mmCIF file of C-alpha atoms and ligand atoms in Angstrom:
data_model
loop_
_atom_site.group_PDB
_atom_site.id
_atom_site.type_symbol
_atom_site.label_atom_id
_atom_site.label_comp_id
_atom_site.label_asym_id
_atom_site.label_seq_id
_atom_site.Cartn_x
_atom_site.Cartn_y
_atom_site.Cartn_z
ATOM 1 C CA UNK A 1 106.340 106.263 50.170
ATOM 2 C CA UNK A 2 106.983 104.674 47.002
ATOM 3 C CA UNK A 3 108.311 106.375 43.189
ATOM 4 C CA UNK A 4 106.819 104.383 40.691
ATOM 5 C CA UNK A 5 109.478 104.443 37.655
ATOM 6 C CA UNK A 6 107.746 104.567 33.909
ATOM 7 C CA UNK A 7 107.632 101.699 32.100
ATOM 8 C CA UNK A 8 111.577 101.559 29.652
ATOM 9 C CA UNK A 9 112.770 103.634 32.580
ATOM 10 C CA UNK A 10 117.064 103.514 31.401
ATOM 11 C CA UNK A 11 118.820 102.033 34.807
ATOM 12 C CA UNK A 12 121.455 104.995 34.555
ATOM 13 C CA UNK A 13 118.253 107.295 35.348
ATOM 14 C CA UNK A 14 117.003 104.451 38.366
ATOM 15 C CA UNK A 15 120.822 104.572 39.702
ATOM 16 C CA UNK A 16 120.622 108.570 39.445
ATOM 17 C CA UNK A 17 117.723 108.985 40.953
ATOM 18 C CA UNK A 18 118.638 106.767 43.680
ATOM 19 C CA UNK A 19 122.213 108.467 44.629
ATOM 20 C CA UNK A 20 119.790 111.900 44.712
ATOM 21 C CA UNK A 21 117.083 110.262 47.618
ATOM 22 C CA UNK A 22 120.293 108.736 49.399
ATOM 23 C CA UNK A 23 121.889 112.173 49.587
ATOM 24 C CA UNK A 24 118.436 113.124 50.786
ATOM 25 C CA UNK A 25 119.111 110.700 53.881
ATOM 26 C CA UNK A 26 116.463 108.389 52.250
ATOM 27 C CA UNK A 27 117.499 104.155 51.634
ATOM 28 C CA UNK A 28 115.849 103.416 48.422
ATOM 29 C CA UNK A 29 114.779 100.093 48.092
ATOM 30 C CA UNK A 30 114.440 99.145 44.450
ATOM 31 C CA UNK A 31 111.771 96.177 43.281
ATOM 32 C CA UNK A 32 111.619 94.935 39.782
ATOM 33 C CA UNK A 33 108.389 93.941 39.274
ATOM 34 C CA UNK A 34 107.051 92.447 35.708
ATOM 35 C CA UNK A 35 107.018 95.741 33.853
ATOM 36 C CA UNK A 36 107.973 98.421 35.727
ATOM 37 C CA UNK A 37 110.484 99.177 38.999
ATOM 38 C CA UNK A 38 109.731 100.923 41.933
ATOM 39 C CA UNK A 39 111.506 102.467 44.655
ATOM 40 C CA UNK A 40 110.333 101.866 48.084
ATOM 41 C CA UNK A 41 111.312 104.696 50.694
ATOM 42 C CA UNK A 42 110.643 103.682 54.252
ATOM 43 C CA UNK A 43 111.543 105.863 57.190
ATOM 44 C CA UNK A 44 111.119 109.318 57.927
ATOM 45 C CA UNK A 45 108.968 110.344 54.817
ATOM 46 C CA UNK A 46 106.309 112.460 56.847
ATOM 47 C CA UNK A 47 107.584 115.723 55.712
ATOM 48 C CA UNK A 48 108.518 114.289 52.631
ATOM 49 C CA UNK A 49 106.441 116.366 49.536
ATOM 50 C CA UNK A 50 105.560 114.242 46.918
ATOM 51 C CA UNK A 51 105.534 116.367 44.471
ATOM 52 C CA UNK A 52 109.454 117.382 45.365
ATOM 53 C CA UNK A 53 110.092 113.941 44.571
ATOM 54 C CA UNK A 54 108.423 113.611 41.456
ATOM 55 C CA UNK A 55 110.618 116.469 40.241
ATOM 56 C CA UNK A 56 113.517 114.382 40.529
ATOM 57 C CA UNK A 57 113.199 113.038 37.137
ATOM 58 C CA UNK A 58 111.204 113.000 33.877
ATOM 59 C CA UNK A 59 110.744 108.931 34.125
ATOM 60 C CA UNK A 60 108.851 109.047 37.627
ATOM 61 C CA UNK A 61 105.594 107.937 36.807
ATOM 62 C CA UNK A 62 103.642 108.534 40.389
ATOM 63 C CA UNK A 63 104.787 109.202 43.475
ATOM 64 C CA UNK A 64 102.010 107.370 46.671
ATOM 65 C CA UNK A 65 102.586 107.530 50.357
ATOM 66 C CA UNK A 66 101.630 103.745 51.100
ATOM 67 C CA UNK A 67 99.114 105.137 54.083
ATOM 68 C CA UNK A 68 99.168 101.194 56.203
ATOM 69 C CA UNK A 69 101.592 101.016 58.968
ATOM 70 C CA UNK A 70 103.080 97.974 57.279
ATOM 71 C CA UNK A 71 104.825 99.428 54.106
ATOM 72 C CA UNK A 72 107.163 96.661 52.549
ATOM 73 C CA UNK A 73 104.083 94.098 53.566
ATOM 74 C CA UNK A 74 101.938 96.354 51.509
ATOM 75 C CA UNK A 75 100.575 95.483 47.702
ATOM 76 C CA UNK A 76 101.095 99.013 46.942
ATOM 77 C CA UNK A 77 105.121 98.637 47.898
ATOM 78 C CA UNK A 78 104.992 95.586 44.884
ATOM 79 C CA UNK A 79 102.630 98.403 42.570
ATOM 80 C CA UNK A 80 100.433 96.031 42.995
ATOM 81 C CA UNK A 81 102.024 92.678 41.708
ATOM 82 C CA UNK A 82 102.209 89.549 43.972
ATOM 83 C CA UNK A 83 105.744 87.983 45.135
ATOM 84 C CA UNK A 84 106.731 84.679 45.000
ATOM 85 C CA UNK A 85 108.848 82.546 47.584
ATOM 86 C CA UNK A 86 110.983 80.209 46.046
ATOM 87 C CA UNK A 87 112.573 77.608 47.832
ATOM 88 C CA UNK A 88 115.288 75.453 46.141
ATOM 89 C CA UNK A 89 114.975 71.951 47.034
ATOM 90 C CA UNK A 90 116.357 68.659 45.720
ATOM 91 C CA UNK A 91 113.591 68.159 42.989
ATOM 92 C CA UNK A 92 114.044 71.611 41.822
ATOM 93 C CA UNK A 93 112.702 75.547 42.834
ATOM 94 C CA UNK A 94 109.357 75.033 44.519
ATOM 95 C CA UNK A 95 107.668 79.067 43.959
ATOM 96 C CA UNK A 96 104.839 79.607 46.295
ATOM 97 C CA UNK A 97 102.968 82.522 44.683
ATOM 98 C CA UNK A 98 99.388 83.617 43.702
ATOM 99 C CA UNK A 99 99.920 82.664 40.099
ATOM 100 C CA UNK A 100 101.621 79.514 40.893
ATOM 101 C CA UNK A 101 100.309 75.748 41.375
ATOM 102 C CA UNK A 102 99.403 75.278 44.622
ATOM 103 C CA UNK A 103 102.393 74.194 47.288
ATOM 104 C CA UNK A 104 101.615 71.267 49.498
ATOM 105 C CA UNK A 105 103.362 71.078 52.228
ATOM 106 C CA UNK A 106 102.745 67.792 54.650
ATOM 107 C CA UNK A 107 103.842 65.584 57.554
ATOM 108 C CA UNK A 108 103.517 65.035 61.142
ATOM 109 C CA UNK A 109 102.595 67.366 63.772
ATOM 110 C CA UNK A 110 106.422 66.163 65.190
ATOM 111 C CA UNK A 111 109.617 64.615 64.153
ATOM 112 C CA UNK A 112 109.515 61.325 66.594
ATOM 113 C CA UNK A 113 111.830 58.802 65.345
ATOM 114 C CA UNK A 114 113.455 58.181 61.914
ATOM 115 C CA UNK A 115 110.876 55.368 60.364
ATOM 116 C CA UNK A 116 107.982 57.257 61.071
ATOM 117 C CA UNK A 117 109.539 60.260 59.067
ATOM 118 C CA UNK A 118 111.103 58.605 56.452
ATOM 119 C CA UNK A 119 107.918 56.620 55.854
ATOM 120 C CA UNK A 120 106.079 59.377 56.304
ATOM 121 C CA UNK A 121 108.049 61.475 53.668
ATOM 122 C CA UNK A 122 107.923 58.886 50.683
ATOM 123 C CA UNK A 123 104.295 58.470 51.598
ATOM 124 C CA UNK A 124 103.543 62.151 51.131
ATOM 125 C CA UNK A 125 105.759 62.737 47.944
ATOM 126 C CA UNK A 126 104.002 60.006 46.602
ATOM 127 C CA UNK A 127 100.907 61.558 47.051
ATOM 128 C CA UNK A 128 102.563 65.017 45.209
ATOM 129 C CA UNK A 129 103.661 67.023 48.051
ATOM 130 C CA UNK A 130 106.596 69.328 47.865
ATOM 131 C CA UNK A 131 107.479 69.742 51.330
ATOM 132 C CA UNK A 132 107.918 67.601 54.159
ATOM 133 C CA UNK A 133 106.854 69.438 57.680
ATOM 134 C CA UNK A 134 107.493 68.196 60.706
ATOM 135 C CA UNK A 135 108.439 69.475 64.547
ATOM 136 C CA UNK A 136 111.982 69.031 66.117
ATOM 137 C CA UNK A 137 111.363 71.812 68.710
ATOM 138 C CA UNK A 138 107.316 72.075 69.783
ATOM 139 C CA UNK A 139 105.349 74.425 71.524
ATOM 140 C CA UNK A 140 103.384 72.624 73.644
ATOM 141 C CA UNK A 141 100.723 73.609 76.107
ATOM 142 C CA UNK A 142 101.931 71.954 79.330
ATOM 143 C CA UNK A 143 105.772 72.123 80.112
ATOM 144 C CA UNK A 144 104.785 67.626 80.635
ATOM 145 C CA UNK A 145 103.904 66.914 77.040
ATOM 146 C CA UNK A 146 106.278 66.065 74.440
ATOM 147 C CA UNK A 147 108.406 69.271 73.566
ATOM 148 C CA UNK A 148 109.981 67.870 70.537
ATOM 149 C CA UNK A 149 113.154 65.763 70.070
ATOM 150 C CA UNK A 150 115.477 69.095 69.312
ATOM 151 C CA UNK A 151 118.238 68.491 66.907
ATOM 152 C CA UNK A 152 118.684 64.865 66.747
ATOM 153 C CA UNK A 153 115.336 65.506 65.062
ATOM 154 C CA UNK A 154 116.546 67.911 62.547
ATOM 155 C CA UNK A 155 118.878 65.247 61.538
ATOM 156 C CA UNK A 156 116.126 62.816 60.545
ATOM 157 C CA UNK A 157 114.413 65.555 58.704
ATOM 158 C CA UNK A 158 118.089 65.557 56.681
ATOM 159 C CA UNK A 159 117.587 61.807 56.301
ATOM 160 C CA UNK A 160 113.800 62.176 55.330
ATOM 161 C CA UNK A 161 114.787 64.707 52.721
ATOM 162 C CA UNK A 162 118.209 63.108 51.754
ATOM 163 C CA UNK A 163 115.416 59.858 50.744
ATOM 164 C CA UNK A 164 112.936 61.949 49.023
ATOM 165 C CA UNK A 165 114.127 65.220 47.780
ATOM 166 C CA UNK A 166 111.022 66.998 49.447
ATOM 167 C CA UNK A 167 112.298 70.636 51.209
ATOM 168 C CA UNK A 168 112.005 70.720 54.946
ATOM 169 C CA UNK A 169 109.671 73.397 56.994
ATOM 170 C CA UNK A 170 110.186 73.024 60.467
ATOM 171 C CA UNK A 171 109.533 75.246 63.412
ATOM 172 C CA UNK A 172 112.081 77.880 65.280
ATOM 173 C CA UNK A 173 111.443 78.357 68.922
ATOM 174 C CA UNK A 174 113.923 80.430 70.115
ATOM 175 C CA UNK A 175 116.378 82.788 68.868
ATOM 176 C CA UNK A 176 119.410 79.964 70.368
ATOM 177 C CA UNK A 177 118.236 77.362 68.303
ATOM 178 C CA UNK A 178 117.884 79.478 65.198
ATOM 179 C CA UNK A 179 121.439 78.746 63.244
ATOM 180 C CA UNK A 180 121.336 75.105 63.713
ATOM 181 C CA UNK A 181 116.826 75.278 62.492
ATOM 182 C CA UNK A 182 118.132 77.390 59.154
ATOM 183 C CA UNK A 183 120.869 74.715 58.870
ATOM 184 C CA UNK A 184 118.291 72.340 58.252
ATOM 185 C CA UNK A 185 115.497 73.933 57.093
ATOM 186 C CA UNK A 186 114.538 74.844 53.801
ATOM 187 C CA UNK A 187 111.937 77.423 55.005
ATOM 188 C CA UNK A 188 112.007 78.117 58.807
ATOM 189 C CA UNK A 189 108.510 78.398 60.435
ATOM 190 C CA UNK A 190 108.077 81.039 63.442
ATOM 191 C CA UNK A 191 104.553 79.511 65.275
ATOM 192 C CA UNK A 192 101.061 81.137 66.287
ATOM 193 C CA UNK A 193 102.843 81.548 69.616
ATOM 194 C CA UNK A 194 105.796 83.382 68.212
ATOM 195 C CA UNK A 195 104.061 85.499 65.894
ATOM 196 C CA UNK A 196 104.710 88.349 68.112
ATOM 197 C CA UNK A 197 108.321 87.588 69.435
ATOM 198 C CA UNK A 198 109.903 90.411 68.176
ATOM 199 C CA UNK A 199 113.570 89.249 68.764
ATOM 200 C CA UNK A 200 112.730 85.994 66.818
ATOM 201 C CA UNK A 201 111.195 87.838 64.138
ATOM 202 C CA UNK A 202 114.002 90.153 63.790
ATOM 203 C CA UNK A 203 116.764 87.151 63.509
ATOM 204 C CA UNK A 204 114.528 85.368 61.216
ATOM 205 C CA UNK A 205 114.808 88.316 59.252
ATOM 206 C CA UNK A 206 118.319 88.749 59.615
ATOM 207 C CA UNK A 207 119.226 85.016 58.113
ATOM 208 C CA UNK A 208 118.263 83.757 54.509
ATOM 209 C CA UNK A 209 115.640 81.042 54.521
ATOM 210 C CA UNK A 210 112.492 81.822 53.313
ATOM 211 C CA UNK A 211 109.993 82.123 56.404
ATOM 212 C CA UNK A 212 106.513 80.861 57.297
ATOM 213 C CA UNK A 213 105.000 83.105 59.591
ATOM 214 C CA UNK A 214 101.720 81.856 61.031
ATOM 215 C CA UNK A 215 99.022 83.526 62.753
ATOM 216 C CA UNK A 216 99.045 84.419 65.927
ATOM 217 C CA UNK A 217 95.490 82.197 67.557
ATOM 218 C CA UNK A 218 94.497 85.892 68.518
ATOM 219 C CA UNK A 219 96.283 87.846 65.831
ATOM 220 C CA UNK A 220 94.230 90.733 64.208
ATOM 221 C CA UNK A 221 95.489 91.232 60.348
ATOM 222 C CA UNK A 222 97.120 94.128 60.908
ATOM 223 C CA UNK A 223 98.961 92.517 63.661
ATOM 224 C CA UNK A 224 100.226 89.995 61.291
ATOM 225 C CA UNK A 225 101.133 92.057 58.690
ATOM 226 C CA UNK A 226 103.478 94.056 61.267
ATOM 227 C CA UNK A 227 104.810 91.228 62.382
ATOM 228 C CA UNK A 228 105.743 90.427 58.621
ATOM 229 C CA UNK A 229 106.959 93.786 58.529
ATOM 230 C CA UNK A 230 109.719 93.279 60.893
ATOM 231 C CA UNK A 231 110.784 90.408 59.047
ATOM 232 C CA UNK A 232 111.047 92.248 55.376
ATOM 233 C CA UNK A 233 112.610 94.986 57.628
ATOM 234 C CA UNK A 234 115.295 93.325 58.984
ATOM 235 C CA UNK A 235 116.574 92.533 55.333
ATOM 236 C CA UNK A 236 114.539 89.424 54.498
ATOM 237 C CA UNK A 237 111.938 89.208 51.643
ATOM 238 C CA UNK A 238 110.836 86.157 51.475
ATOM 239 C CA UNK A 239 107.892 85.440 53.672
ATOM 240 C CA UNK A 240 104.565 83.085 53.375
ATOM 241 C CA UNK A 241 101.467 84.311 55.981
ATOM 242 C CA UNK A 242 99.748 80.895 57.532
ATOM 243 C CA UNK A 243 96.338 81.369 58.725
ATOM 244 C CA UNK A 244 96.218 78.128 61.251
ATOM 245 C CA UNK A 245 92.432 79.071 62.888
ATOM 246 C CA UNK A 246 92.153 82.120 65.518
ATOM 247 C CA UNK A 247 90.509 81.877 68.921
ATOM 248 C CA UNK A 248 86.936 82.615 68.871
ATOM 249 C CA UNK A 249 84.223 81.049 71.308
ATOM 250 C CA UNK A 250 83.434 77.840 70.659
ATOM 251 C CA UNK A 251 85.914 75.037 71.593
ATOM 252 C CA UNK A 252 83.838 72.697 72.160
ATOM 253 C CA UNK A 253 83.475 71.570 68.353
ATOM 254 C CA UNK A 254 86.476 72.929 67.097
ATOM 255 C CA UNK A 255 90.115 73.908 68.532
ATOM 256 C CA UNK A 256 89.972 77.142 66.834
ATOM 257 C CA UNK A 257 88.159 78.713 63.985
ATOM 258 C CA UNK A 258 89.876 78.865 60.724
ATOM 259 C CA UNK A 259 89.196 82.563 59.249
ATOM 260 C CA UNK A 260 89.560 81.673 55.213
ATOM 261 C CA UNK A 261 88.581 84.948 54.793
ATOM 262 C CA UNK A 262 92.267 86.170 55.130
ATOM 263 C CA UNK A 263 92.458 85.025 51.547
ATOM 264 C CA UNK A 264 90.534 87.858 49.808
ATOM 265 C CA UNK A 265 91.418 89.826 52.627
ATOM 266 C CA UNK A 266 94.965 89.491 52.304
ATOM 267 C CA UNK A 267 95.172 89.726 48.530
ATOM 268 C CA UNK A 268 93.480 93.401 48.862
ATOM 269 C CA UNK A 269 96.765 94.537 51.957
ATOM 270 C CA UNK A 270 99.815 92.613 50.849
ATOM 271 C CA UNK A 271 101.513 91.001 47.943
ATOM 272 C CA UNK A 272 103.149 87.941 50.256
ATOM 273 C CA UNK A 273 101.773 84.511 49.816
ATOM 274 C CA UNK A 274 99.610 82.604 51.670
ATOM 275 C CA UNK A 275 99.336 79.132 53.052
ATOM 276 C CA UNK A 276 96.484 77.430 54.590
ATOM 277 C CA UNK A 277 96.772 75.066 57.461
ATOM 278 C CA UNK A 278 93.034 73.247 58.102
ATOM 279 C CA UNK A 279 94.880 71.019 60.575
ATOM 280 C CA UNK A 280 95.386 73.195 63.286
ATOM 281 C CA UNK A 281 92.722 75.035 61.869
ATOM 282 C CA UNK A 282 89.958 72.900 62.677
ATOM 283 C CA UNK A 283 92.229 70.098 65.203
ATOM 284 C CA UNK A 284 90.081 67.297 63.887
ATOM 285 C CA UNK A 285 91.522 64.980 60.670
ATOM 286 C CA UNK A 286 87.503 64.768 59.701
ATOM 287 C CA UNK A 287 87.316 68.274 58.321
ATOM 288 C CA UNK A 288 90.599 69.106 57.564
ATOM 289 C CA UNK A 289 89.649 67.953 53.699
ATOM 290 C CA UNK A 290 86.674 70.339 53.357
ATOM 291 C CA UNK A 291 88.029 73.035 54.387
ATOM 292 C CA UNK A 292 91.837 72.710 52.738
ATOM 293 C CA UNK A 293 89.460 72.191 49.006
ATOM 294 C CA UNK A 294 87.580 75.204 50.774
ATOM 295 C CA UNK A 295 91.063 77.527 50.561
ATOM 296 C CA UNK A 296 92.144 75.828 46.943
ATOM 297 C CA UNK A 297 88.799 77.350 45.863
ATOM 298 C CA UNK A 298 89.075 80.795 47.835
ATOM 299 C CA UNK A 299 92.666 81.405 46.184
ATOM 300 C CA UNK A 300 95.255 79.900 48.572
ATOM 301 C CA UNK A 301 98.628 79.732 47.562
ATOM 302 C CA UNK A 302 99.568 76.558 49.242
ATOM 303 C CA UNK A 303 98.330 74.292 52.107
ATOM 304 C CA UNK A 304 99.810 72.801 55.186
ATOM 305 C CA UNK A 305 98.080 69.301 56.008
ATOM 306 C CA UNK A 306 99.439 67.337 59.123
ATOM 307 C CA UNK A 307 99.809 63.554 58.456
ATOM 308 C CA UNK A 308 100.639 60.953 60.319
ATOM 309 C CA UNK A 309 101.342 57.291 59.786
ATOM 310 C CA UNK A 310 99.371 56.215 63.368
ATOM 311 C CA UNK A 311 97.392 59.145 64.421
ATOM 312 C CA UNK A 312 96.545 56.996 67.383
ATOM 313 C CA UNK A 313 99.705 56.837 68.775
ATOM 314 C CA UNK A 314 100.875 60.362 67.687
ATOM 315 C CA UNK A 315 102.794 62.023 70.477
ATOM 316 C CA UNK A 316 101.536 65.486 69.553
ATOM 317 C CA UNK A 317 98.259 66.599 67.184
ATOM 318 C CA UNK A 318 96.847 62.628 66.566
ATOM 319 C CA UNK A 319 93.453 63.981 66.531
ATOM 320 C CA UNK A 320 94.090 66.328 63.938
ATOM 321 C CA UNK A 321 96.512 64.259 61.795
ATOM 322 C CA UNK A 322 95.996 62.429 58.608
ATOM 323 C CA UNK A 323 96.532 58.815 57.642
ATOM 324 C CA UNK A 324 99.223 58.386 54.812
ATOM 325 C CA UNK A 325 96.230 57.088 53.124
ATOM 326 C CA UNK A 326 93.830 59.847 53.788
ATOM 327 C CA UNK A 327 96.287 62.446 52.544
ATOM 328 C CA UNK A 328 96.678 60.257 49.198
ATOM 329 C CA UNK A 329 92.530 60.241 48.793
ATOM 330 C CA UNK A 330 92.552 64.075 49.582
ATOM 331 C CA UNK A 331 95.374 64.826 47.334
ATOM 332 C CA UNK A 332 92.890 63.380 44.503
ATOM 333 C CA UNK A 333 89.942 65.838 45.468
ATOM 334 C CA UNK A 334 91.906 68.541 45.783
ATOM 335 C CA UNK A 335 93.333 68.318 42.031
ATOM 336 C CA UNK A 336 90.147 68.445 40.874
ATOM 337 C CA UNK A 337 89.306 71.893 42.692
ATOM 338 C CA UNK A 338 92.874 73.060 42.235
ATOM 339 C CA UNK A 339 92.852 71.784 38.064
ATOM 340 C CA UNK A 340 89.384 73.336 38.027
ATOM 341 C CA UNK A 341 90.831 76.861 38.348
ATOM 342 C CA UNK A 342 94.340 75.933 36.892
ATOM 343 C CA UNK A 343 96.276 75.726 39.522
ATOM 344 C CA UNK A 344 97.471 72.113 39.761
ATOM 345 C CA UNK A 345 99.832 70.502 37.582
ATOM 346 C CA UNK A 346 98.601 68.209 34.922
HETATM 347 C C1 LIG B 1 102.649 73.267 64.206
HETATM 348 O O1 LIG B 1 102.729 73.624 63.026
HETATM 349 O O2 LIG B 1 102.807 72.083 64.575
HETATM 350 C C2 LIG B 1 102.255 74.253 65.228
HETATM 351 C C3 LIG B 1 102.627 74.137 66.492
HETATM 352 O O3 LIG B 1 101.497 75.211 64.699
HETATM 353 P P1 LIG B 1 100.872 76.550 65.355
HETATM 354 O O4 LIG B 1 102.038 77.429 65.674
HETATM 355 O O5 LIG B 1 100.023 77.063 64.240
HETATM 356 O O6 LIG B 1 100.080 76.127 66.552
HETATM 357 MN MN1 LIG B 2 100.829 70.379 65.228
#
């Protein structure tokens, strides 16, 4: 349920109001949004009357039940507005957000020795990226591939951003490795595999960096949005969704199917931002650049581009990866889509 607060509401009146729903066994959650507050109640509000509530005071505006199992997830828990992420970095705040210049985020599929990421890193923030991605601890499909060089990579993620200022998303496997990932990382990504590890989800919650969450490869939205949930629930609120392709039936061509139409989807459920990754998306570098202008144009809020500086000899996602070179032509194309609906920085 959530009390929307009029517009010049006086705090002594929001602080009032909240002591009364606390004594009512109720945990107000307050949100400032750009004109007016709201208070969030999640919990047992079933026999909750909303007109009892709006009795409480004079300056309650509307009082909704927010009818989507997700609640905090839910648009109608912001009234409406969008949130923003922001992520300090070295080169200043970074805020991921639907009104906000698109956030670029790119880098290999995994952290394998220092050159490669340092190169790698001044290559992309070069190009204009903000953030510098890259694997330390990898889900991999066969217990024989490459899992990732653990934290000795983290530590050449330090170096790459210690040399470029660019923030640092890397992946969380496991609720063990979790401290030292959030040591490192500016935002801490939970994978497709993890979207439903409810333990990870609930530490990742529990700890301060801002958190990617990506689609699960067979994720409904709802799904998603619940898994979000448990994040925001367990105290944190700054989240980005990743749609990163879903399962469908055709491998053949593609390694999954990337579903851009999250984007208007999304905007219509949920006020968290949204990144688009085309790499895993589509797992081939050739249309990774039509579909990442595809999700500029549809109203992403950032993208996720894997890039590599020898695809060829990548130990994990070559097929899928960029050249250094191929991220620098696509960054052109995709200021003139983002610039065209001004959302790229002159
Ligand atoms: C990745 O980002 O390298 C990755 C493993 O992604 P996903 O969880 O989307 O497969
Ligand atoms: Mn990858």
């Amino acid at each position: 349920m959530i009390v929307v607060m009029k517009v010049g509401s006086p705090a002594e009146e929001i602080a009032r109001l909240d002591q009364e729903l606390r004594e009512w066994g109720l945990t107000p959650e307050k949100i400032v949004g750009q004109y007016k507050v709201v208070m969030g109640l999640v919990g047992k509000t079933v026999n909750l009357d909303p007109e009892q509530i709006q009795e409480l005071s004079p300056w309650i505006e509307q009082v909704l039940r927010v009818e989507q199992p997700f609640k905090r997830a839910s648009l109608a828990y912001r009234n409406g507005e969008s949130s923003n992420v922001v992520v300090p970095t070295p080169n200043g705040d970074v805020v991921i957000g639907k009104h906000q210049a698109i956030a670029m985020v790119a880098g290999p599929c995994s952290v394998e020795n220092e050159e490669m990421i340092v190169e790698t890193a001044r290559r992309v923030k070069a190009a204009g990226a903000h953030f510098l991605r890259g694997g330390a601890y990898k889900p991999r499909t066969s217990p024989y591939a490459f899992q990732g060089h653990g934290e000795s990579a983290l530590e050449l993620l330090a170096a790459a951003r210690e040399a470029t200022g660019l923030g640092i998303i890397t992946e969380v496997m496991d609720t063990a490795e979790l401290d030292i990932v959030a040591k490192f990382a500016d935002v801490v990504q939970v994978g497709a595999r993890n979207m439903q590890n409810f333990s990870l989800l609930k530490k990742v919650g529990a700890q301060s960096k801002p958190v990617l969450l990506k689609r699960g490869m067979a994720a409904t939205i709802e799904e998603w949005l619940m898994a979000a949930e448990y994040i925001l629930a367990a105290g944190n609120p700054q989240v980005i969704l990743c749609e990163r392709g879903i399962r469908t039936f055709d491998r053949q061509y593609a390694r999954n199917t990337l579903d851009l139409s999250v984007i208007p989807v999304l905007r219509t459920l949920t006020h968290l931002p949204i990144m688009i990754d085309p790499s895993h998306g589509t797992g081939r570098w050739e249309y990774v650049p039509a579909m990442a202008k595809a999700a500029i144009a549809a109203g992403t809020d950032s993208l996720m581009i894997e890039v590599h500086p020898n695809p060829a000899k990548a130990l994990s996602d070559g097929p899928q990866s960029l050249t250094p070179d191929a991220f620098d032509q696509l960054m052109q194309e995709l200021a003139m889509v983002g610039e065209a609906i001004g959302r790229w920085p002159k």
